[in-house]
Coordinates of C-alpha atoms in Angstrom, one line a residue:
M1 CA 112.1 121.9 84.5
S2 CA 112.3 118.2 85.2
D3 CA 115.3 116.6 86.8
G4 CA 116.3 115.1 83.4
A5 CA 116.5 118.5 81.8
V6 CA 118.0 120.5 84.6
G7 CA 121.7 120.0 84.9
G8 CA 122.5 121.4 81.5
S9 CA 123.6 124.6 83.2
S10 CA 126.1 122.7 85.4
G11 CA 127.8 121.0 82.4
G12 CA 126.2 117.6 82.9
A13 CA 123.2 116.3 80.9
L14 CA 122.0 118.4 78.0
G15 CA 119.3 120.9 78.6
G16 CA 116.0 120.8 76.8
G17 CA 115.4 122.1 73.3
L18 CA 112.7 123.3 71.0
L19 CA 112.8 124.5 67.3
V20 CA 110.4 127.2 66.3
A21 CA 109.8 126.9 62.5
G22 CA 107.4 128.8 60.3
T23 CA 105.2 128.1 57.4
T24 CA 106.7 131.2 55.6
S25 CA 109.3 133.9 56.2
D26 CA 107.9 136.6 58.5
A27 CA 105.4 134.2 60.1
G28 CA 106.6 135.4 63.5
K29 CA 109.4 132.9 64.3
S30 CA 111.6 135.6 65.9
V31 CA 108.8 137.0 67.9
V32 CA 107.6 133.6 69.2
T33 CA 111.2 132.5 70.0
A34 CA 111.8 135.7 72.0
G35 CA 108.4 135.4 73.7
I36 CA 109.2 131.8 74.8
C37 CA 112.6 132.9 76.0
R38 CA 111.1 135.7 78.1
W39 CA 108.4 133.5 79.5
L40 CA 110.9 130.8 80.5
V41 CA 113.3 133.1 82.2
R42 CA 110.4 134.5 84.2
Q43 CA 109.8 130.9 85.4
G44 CA 113.4 130.7 86.6
V45 CA 114.7 128.7 83.7
K46 CA 118.2 129.4 82.4
V47 CA 117.4 129.7 78.7
A48 CA 119.3 130.7 75.5
P49 CA 118.2 131.4 71.9
F50 CA 119.8 129.8 68.9
K51 CA 119.7 130.2 65.1
A52 CA 122.0 128.0 63.1
Q53 CA 122.0 130.2 60.0
N54 CA 120.7 133.7 59.7
M55 CA 120.5 135.8 56.5
S56 CA 120.3 139.4 57.4
L57 CA 121.9 142.8 57.0
N58 CA 120.7 143.7 60.5
S59 CA 123.5 142.6 62.8
F60 CA 125.1 143.2 66.2
V61 CA 128.5 142.8 67.8
T62 CA 128.9 140.8 71.0
R63 CA 131.2 141.7 73.8
E64 CA 133.9 139.3 72.5
G65 CA 133.8 141.0 69.1
A66 CA 131.7 138.5 67.2
E67 CA 129.1 139.6 64.6
I68 CA 125.7 137.9 64.9
G69 CA 122.1 138.7 63.8
R70 CA 120.4 141.4 65.7
A71 CA 117.4 139.0 66.1
Q72 CA 119.5 136.7 68.2
A73 CA 120.9 139.6 70.3
M74 CA 117.3 140.6 70.9
Q75 CA 116.3 137.1 71.9
A76 CA 119.3 136.9 74.2
A77 CA 118.0 140.1 75.9
A78 CA 114.6 138.4 76.2
A79 CA 116.4 135.5 77.9
R80 CA 118.4 137.9 80.0
V81 CA 121.7 136.4 78.9
E82 CA 124.7 138.0 77.2
P83 CA 124.6 137.3 73.4
T84 CA 127.5 135.2 72.0
A85 CA 128.6 133.8 68.6
L86 CA 127.3 130.4 69.7
M87 CA 123.8 131.7 69.4
N88 CA 124.1 132.4 65.6
P89 CA 127.1 130.5 64.3
V90 CA 126.4 131.3 60.6
L91 CA 125.4 134.7 59.4
L92 CA 124.9 135.5 55.7
K93 CA 125.0 139.1 54.7
P94 CA 123.7 139.6 51.1
G95 CA 125.8 141.8 48.8
S96 CA 123.6 141.2 45.8
D97 CA 120.8 138.9 44.7
R98 CA 123.3 136.1 44.1
S99 CA 126.0 136.4 46.7
S100 CA 126.6 136.9 50.4
Q101 CA 129.4 137.5 52.8
V102 CA 129.6 134.4 55.1
V103 CA 130.2 135.2 58.8
L104 CA 131.3 132.1 60.7
L105 CA 131.4 132.1 64.5
G106 CA 131.3 135.9 64.4
K107 CA 134.1 136.5 61.8
P108 CA 133.8 137.0 58.0
V109 CA 135.3 134.1 56.0
G110 CA 134.6 135.1 52.5
E111 CA 132.0 135.7 49.8
L112 CA 130.0 132.9 48.3
S113 CA 127.3 132.7 45.6
A114 CA 124.0 131.1 46.6
R115 CA 124.8 128.2 44.3
G116 CA 128.2 127.7 45.8
Y117 CA 126.9 127.8 49.3
H118 CA 124.1 125.3 48.8
A119 CA 126.4 123.1 46.6
G120 CA 128.5 122.0 49.5
R121 CA 129.6 124.7 51.9
Q122 CA 126.4 124.6 53.9
E123 CA 126.5 120.8 54.5
Q124 CA 130.1 121.2 55.8
L125 CA 128.8 123.6 58.5
L126 CA 126.3 121.2 60.0
G127 CA 128.9 119.8 62.4
T128 CA 129.8 123.3 63.5
V129 CA 126.3 124.5 64.2
T130 CA 125.4 121.2 66.0
D131 CA 128.5 121.7 68.2
C132 CA 127.4 125.2 69.1
L133 CA 123.9 124.0 69.9
Q134 CA 125.2 121.2 72.1
E135 CA 127.5 123.6 74.0
L136 CA 124.5 125.9 74.7
R137 CA 122.5 122.9 75.9
R138 CA 125.3 121.9 78.2
T139 CA 125.3 125.3 79.9
H140 CA 121.6 126.1 79.9
D141 CA 118.4 124.4 81.1
A142 CA 116.7 125.1 77.7
V143 CA 117.6 126.3 74.2
I144 CA 114.9 127.8 72.0
C145 CA 116.0 127.5 68.4
E146 CA 114.6 129.6 65.5
G147 CA 114.3 128.2 62.0
A148 CA 114.5 130.1 58.7
G149 CA 111.9 130.6 56.0
S150 CA 110.0 127.3 55.8
P151 CA 111.1 123.8 56.7
A152 CA 109.3 122.5 53.6
E153 CA 111.8 124.0 51.1
I154 CA 112.1 120.7 49.4
N155 CA 114.7 121.9 46.9
L156 CA 117.0 122.8 49.7
R157 CA 116.4 120.0 52.2
R158 CA 119.5 118.0 51.4
T159 CA 121.7 120.9 52.5
D160 CA 119.5 122.3 55.3
I161 CA 121.2 123.1 58.6
V162 CA 118.7 125.6 60.1
N163 CA 115.3 123.8 60.0
M164 CA 114.8 120.1 60.0
G165 CA 118.5 119.4 59.5
I166 CA 119.4 120.8 62.9
A167 CA 116.2 119.4 64.5
R168 CA 117.1 115.9 63.2
A169 CA 120.7 116.2 64.2
A170 CA 119.9 117.3 67.7
R171 CA 116.7 115.3 68.1
I172 CA 114.6 118.2 69.3
P173 CA 110.8 118.8 68.8
V174 CA 109.5 121.3 66.3
V175 CA 106.6 123.7 66.6
V176 CA 105.5 125.4 63.4
V177 CA 104.2 129.0 63.5
G178 CA 101.7 130.2 60.9
D179 CA 100.6 133.8 60.1
I180 CA 96.8 133.7 60.0
D181 CA 96.6 137.4 59.1
R182 CA 97.9 136.4 55.6
G183 CA 95.2 133.8 55.2
G184 CA 95.5 130.1 54.3
V185 CA 97.0 129.1 57.6
F186 CA 95.3 125.7 57.7
A187 CA 96.5 124.8 54.3
S188 CA 100.0 126.1 55.2
F189 CA 100.2 123.9 58.4
F190 CA 98.9 120.8 56.6
G191 CA 101.0 121.4 53.4
T192 CA 104.2 122.1 55.4
T193 CA 103.8 118.9 57.3
A194 CA 102.8 116.8 54.3
L195 CA 105.8 117.9 52.3
L196 CA 108.3 116.6 54.9
S197 CA 109.9 113.2 54.9
K198 CA 108.6 110.6 57.3
E199 CA 111.7 111.1 59.5
D200 CA 111.2 114.9 59.6
Q201 CA 107.5 114.7 60.2
A202 CA 108.2 112.6 63.3
L203 CA 109.7 115.7 64.9
V204 CA 106.8 118.1 64.1
A205 CA 105.0 118.2 67.5
G206 CA 102.4 120.9 67.0
Y207 CA 101.4 124.3 65.6
L208 CA 101.1 127.9 66.8
V209 CA 98.7 130.3 65.1
N210 CA 100.1 133.9 65.0
K211 CA 98.5 137.3 64.4
F212 CA 94.8 136.3 64.9
R213 CA 92.1 139.0 64.9
G214 CA 88.6 138.3 66.2
D215 CA 86.8 135.7 68.2
V216 CA 88.9 132.7 68.8
T217 CA 85.9 130.4 69.2
L218 CA 85.2 130.8 65.5
L219 CA 88.6 129.3 64.8
E220 CA 88.3 126.3 67.1
P221 CA 86.4 124.0 64.7
G222 CA 89.2 124.4 62.2
L223 CA 91.8 123.6 64.8
E224 CA 89.9 120.4 65.7
M225 CA 89.8 119.4 62.0
L226 CA 93.5 120.2 61.6
R227 CA 94.2 117.9 64.6
G228 CA 92.1 115.2 63.0
L229 CA 94.0 115.5 59.7
T230 CA 97.5 115.7 61.2
G231 CA 97.3 114.1 64.6
R232 CA 99.0 117.3 66.0
Q233 CA 97.7 119.8 68.5
T234 CA 97.6 123.6 68.0
L235 CA 99.5 124.9 71.0
G236 CA 98.2 128.4 71.0
V237 CA 96.5 131.2 69.1
L238 CA 98.4 134.4 69.5
P239 CA 96.4 137.6 68.9
F240 CA 97.4 140.3 66.5
A241 CA 99.2 142.8 68.7
H242 CA 100.0 146.2 67.4
G243 CA 103.4 147.7 68.1
L244 CA 105.3 144.4 68.8
G245 CA 108.2 145.7 66.7
I246 CA 111.6 144.0 67.5
D247 CA 114.8 143.4 65.7
E248 CA 113.9 140.7 63.1
E249 CA 116.0 139.8 60.1
D250 CA 115.2 142.4 57.4
G251 CA 111.6 143.6 57.7
L252 CA 111.5 147.4 58.2
R253 CA 107.9 147.1 59.5
V254 CA 109.0 145.0 62.4
S255 CA 111.7 147.1 63.9
L256 CA 111.0 148.8 67.3
R257 CA 110.1 152.0 65.4
G258 CA 106.9 150.1 64.4
A259 CA 105.9 150.1 68.1
V260 CA 106.9 153.6 68.9
R261 CA 105.3 155.0 65.8
E262 CA 102.0 154.4 67.6
S263 CA 103.1 156.2 70.7
T264 CA 104.2 159.3 68.8
V265 CA 100.5 160.4 68.6
A266 CA 101.3 161.7 72.1
P267 CA 102.0 165.5 72.0
P268 CA 105.7 166.5 71.7
H269 CA 107.3 167.8 74.8
G270 CA 108.0 171.1 73.2
A271 CA 105.9 173.2 70.8
E272 CA 106.8 171.4 67.6
V273 CA 107.5 168.0 66.2
L274 CA 110.9 167.1 64.7
R275 CA 110.7 165.3 61.3
V276 CA 113.4 162.8 60.4
A277 CA 113.9 161.4 56.9
V278 CA 116.0 158.2 56.5
C279 CA 117.3 157.5 53.0
A280 CA 116.3 154.0 52.2
V281 CA 119.5 153.1 50.4
P282 CA 120.1 149.8 48.7
L283 CA 121.4 147.0 51.0
M284 CA 120.5 149.1 54.0
S285 CA 121.9 147.6 57.2
N286 CA 121.1 148.2 60.8
F287 CA 118.1 150.4 60.1
T288 CA 117.3 149.9 63.8
D289 CA 119.7 152.7 64.5
V290 CA 116.8 155.1 64.1
D291 CA 114.5 153.2 66.5
A292 CA 115.7 155.3 69.4
L293 CA 114.8 158.5 67.5
A294 CA 111.3 157.3 66.9
A295 CA 111.0 156.4 70.6
E296 CA 111.1 160.1 71.4
P297 CA 107.7 161.8 71.8
G298 CA 107.3 164.3 68.9
V299 CA 109.9 162.8 66.6
V300 CA 108.4 161.5 63.4
V301 CA 110.6 159.1 61.5
R302 CA 110.0 158.0 57.9
F303 CA 112.0 156.2 55.2
V304 CA 112.3 158.0 51.9
D305 CA 113.6 157.4 48.4
R306 CA 112.8 160.7 46.6
A307 CA 114.6 164.0 46.8
E308 CA 111.4 166.0 47.3
E309 CA 110.7 164.0 50.5
L310 CA 113.7 165.7 52.1
T311 CA 112.2 169.2 51.7
D312 CA 110.4 169.3 55.1
A313 CA 112.8 167.1 57.0
D314 CA 114.5 168.6 60.0
L315 CA 117.1 165.9 60.0
V316 CA 118.2 163.6 57.2
V317 CA 119.9 160.3 58.1
L318 CA 122.1 158.3 55.8
P319 CA 122.1 154.8 57.4
G320 CA 124.5 151.9 57.1
T321 CA 124.7 149.8 54.0
R322 CA 126.4 146.6 52.8
G323 CA 127.2 148.4 49.5
T324 CA 128.5 151.9 50.2
V325 CA 129.6 152.7 46.6
R326 CA 126.4 151.2 45.2
A327 CA 124.3 153.3 47.6
L328 CA 126.3 156.4 46.7
A329 CA 125.5 155.9 43.0
W330 CA 121.8 155.4 44.0
L331 CA 121.7 158.7 45.8
R332 CA 123.1 160.5 42.8
E333 CA 120.8 158.7 40.3
R334 CA 117.7 159.8 42.3
G335 CA 118.8 163.4 42.9
L336 CA 119.1 162.7 46.7
A337 CA 122.8 163.5 46.7
D338 CA 122.2 167.1 45.3
A339 CA 119.3 167.6 47.8
I340 CA 121.6 166.6 50.7
A341 CA 124.3 168.9 49.5
R342 CA 121.9 171.8 49.3
R343 CA 120.8 171.0 52.9
A344 CA 124.3 171.1 54.1
A345 CA 125.0 174.4 52.3
E346 CA 121.9 175.9 54.1
G347 CA 123.1 174.6 57.5
R348 CA 120.3 172.0 57.8
P349 CA 121.2 168.9 59.8
V350 CA 122.5 165.6 58.2
L351 CA 123.7 162.5 60.0
G352 CA 125.6 159.7 58.4
I353 CA 126.0 156.3 60.3
C354 CA 128.6 153.8 59.2
G355 CA 128.2 153.5 55.4
G356 CA 126.3 156.7 55.5
Y357 CA 129.2 158.4 57.2
Q358 CA 131.6 157.1 54.5
M359 CA 129.3 158.4 51.7
L360 CA 129.5 161.9 53.3
G361 CA 133.3 162.0 53.0
E362 CA 135.5 163.3 50.2
R363 CA 136.8 160.1 48.7
I364 CA 136.3 156.3 49.0
E365 CA 139.0 153.8 48.0
D366 CA 137.3 150.5 47.7
D367 CA 139.1 147.4 46.3
V368 CA 137.3 145.1 48.8
E369 CA 133.5 145.5 48.8
S370 CA 132.6 146.9 45.4
K371 CA 136.1 146.7 43.9
A372 CA 135.3 150.1 42.3
G373 CA 138.7 151.6 43.1
V374 CA 138.7 155.4 43.9
V375 CA 135.2 157.0 44.0
D376 CA 134.3 160.5 44.9
G377 CA 132.1 160.9 48.0
L378 CA 129.6 163.6 48.6
G379 CA 132.3 165.9 49.9
L380 CA 130.4 167.1 52.9
L381 CA 132.8 165.8 55.6
P382 CA 136.6 166.1 55.6
V383 CA 137.0 162.3 55.6
R384 CA 138.8 159.9 53.3
V385 CA 137.8 156.2 53.5
R386 CA 139.9 153.2 52.5
F387 CA 138.3 149.7 52.6
A388 CA 140.4 147.2 54.4
V389 CA 140.2 143.4 54.0
E390 CA 139.8 142.9 57.7
K391 CA 136.5 143.9 59.1
T392 CA 136.3 146.2 62.2
L393 CA 134.1 144.6 64.8
A394 CA 134.0 146.4 68.2
R395 CA 131.9 147.6 71.1
P396 CA 133.3 151.1 71.8
A397 CA 132.3 153.5 74.5
G398 CA 133.1 157.2 75.1
E399 CA 131.6 160.6 75.2
A400 CA 129.8 162.8 72.8
L401 CA 128.2 166.3 73.3
G402 CA 129.2 166.0 76.9
E403 CA 127.2 162.8 77.5
P404 CA 128.3 159.1 77.8
V405 CA 127.7 157.1 74.7
E406 CA 128.1 153.4 73.7
G407 CA 127.8 151.7 70.3
Y408 CA 129.1 149.0 68.1
E409 CA 131.1 149.0 64.9
I410 CA 130.7 146.7 61.8
H411 CA 132.7 148.0 58.8
H412 CA 135.5 147.4 56.3
G413 CA 136.0 151.1 55.6
V414 CA 138.7 152.9 57.6
A415 CA 138.2 156.6 57.9
E416 CA 140.9 159.2 58.0
V417 CA 139.6 162.5 59.3
T418 CA 141.5 165.5 57.9
G419 CA 139.6 168.4 59.5
G420 CA 136.2 169.5 60.7
D421 CA 134.7 171.6 63.4
E422 CA 134.8 168.9 66.1
V423 CA 135.3 165.3 66.8
F424 CA 132.0 163.4 67.3
M425 CA 132.9 160.5 69.6
S426 CA 135.8 161.1 72.1
D427 CA 137.3 159.3 75.1
G428 CA 136.1 162.1 77.5
S429 CA 139.5 163.8 77.7
G430 CA 139.5 165.4 74.3
Q431 CA 141.0 162.4 72.4
G432 CA 138.9 161.6 69.3
L433 CA 137.6 158.1 68.9
D434 CA 135.4 158.3 65.8
G435 CA 133.5 160.6 63.5
C436 CA 133.4 164.3 63.0
R437 CA 131.2 167.3 62.3
A438 CA 131.4 170.0 59.6
G439 CA 128.8 172.7 60.0
S440 CA 125.5 170.9 60.4
V441 CA 126.7 167.6 58.9
W442 CA 127.7 164.8 61.4
G443 CA 129.1 161.3 60.8
T444 CA 130.1 158.3 62.9
H445 CA 130.8 154.6 62.4
W446 CA 129.0 153.8 65.7
H447 CA 125.8 151.9 65.4
G448 CA 123.4 152.0 68.3
S449 CA 124.8 155.3 69.7
L450 CA 121.4 156.9 69.7
E451 CA 120.2 154.4 72.3
S452 CA 122.3 156.3 74.9
D453 CA 119.6 158.5 76.3
G454 CA 121.6 161.5 77.4
F455 CA 123.5 161.7 74.1
R456 CA 120.4 161.3 72.1
R457 CA 118.7 164.1 73.8
A458 CA 121.7 166.3 73.5
F459 CA 122.0 165.5 69.7
L460 CA 118.3 166.2 69.2
R461 CA 118.6 169.6 70.9
R462 CA 121.4 170.5 68.5
V463 CA 119.3 169.3 65.5
A464 CA 116.3 171.3 66.7
A465 CA 118.4 174.4 67.1
D466 CA 120.0 174.1 63.6
A467 CA 116.6 173.3 62.1
G468 CA 114.9 176.3 63.8
R469 CA 112.3 174.0 65.5
A470 CA 110.8 174.6 68.9
F471 CA 111.3 171.0 69.7
V472 CA 112.4 169.8 73.2
P473 CA 113.3 166.2 73.9
A474 CA 111.3 164.6 76.7
P475 CA 113.5 164.3 79.8
D476 CA 112.3 160.8 80.8
T477 CA 112.4 158.7 77.6
R478 CA 114.5 155.6 78.4
F479 CA 115.1 153.5 75.4
G480 CA 116.3 150.4 77.3
V481 CA 113.1 150.5 79.4
L482 CA 111.0 150.7 76.3
R483 CA 112.8 147.6 74.9
E484 CA 112.3 145.7 78.1
E485 CA 108.6 146.5 78.0
Q486 CA 108.4 145.1 74.5
L487 CA 110.1 141.9 75.5
D488 CA 107.8 141.5 78.5
R489 CA 104.8 141.9 76.1
L490 CA 106.2 139.1 74.0
G491 CA 106.5 136.9 77.2
D492 CA 102.9 137.9 78.1
L493 CA 101.6 136.7 74.7
I494 CA 103.1 133.3 75.3
E495 CA 102.0 133.0 78.9
E496 CA 98.4 134.2 78.2
H497 CA 97.7 132.6 74.8
A498 CA 99.8 129.5 74.4
D499 CA 99.6 126.1 76.0
T500 CA 102.6 126.6 78.2
D501 CA 102.2 123.2 79.9
A502 CA 102.4 121.5 76.5
L503 CA 105.4 123.7 75.5
L504 CA 107.2 122.8 78.7
R505 CA 106.6 119.1 78.2
L506 CA 108.2 119.3 74.7
I507 CA 111.2 121.2 76.0
E508 CA 111.6 118.8 79.0
E509 CA 110.7 115.5 77.4
G510 CA 111.6 115.9 73.8
V511 CA 109.9 114.6 70.7
P512 CA 106.5 112.8 71.4
T513 CA 106.3 109.3 70.2
A514 CA 104.0 107.9 67.5
L515 CA 103.2 111.1 65.6
P516 CA 101.4 110.0 62.5
F517 CA 102.8 110.3 59.0
I518 CA 100.9 112.6 56.6
P519 CA 101.2 111.6 52.9
P520 CA 102.7 112.2 50.4
G521 CA 105.9 113.2 52.3
A522 CA 108.9 114.6 50.6
P523 CA 109.2 113.7 46.9

């Protein structure tokens, strides 16, 4: 970094900044942001990720007990820094098509409709998110920001705090990512730029083509024409790379299981595979909990929504959800509840995580999330759940099945365990910490516990025994190592296929001067 940018980490001048925007949702903003973070940290740059506002049910708990988007936690891992609430000051967790829980600086502050949020609340938060970004820039050499959706959402520009709003407030350059695999990338780049106001266009410094297949020389004439039309350079063409699954906002296809699904063609360590069916409940949250299962050779993970799809499953997983009572009704409507009950009666394994654990209990008292009052659970675990107003946010550690285990908790439901065959998570001295087992049915509030390698292998051995499968977990699968390899691959993509000199100039020197205006501009 140049002398002008270095010093942010010592609390003096602000470090450099860059905003990665996209022509659409799922253009690859999270991947590119993570890749730039990993590339920079390998160059010795102290870098941090940032996303002013995230809408996601896929969240994480920092060590100080703050809830942020998992994408920002993943990007922090790419930057080799500890995630904090500063990196995602506003998190919106949808509870329906029209309303979301607002999490501010890691803590829930209430429910708001989309209209109420955009009618004033969002604008009020601009100062908060700008302060968080400034603090990160004071303590890091560079901050790589991720936008949301498209910066050309002209109906929302007045209240925008995550795209051009934060870029304008912080005076940082913007690189726009486009997904060429969808088609229309040139029109998307041009149209995105041309729909911005003159002041916003002045911050758009270049483009990145993502997910390209084929011979890049065939693309080059179009890139030259785009430069002639916009006066802006394309800073790289990133190839389509299979298996680059990471923790993005909501897309199932981009979780790490997408990567390890390809590796499962390797033969299982034992004589048979183990089939895992994950019920795709409404408002499913933290579906990444099953990534670690899919990382095991011979474990086949699929998401299901029909009762007959449970028939050949060796393990059924009920994942977390933002709407426990709603998901429970959905299970019953589709016949999945009865199918799960039959499995339990036959001694076939079932695992509930967070909301899934609550659904497996006897009774749910909810005057907070659904306001449905008392609702009967599936009755497969001796657990009674009462929803509390205050959300539990924690990073617990303990022991399960004789192995160390860590996780994180994000839930309003408080579980009272009234029986069972054994505690699931304990403190290592017999004192129960969370969850329970009844027969072949298991439940815990701990997200991420299956990422603990020893515990995961022990649990899969129990599942295989109960299911009667000759499956043996591989002794050397290390989930943390697999995740690091994924992040290195993202860094490699940037290093090998982007104009890193140009990116570094933008980060160090800021917005280029005299970028041309492309009519018509914002209406």
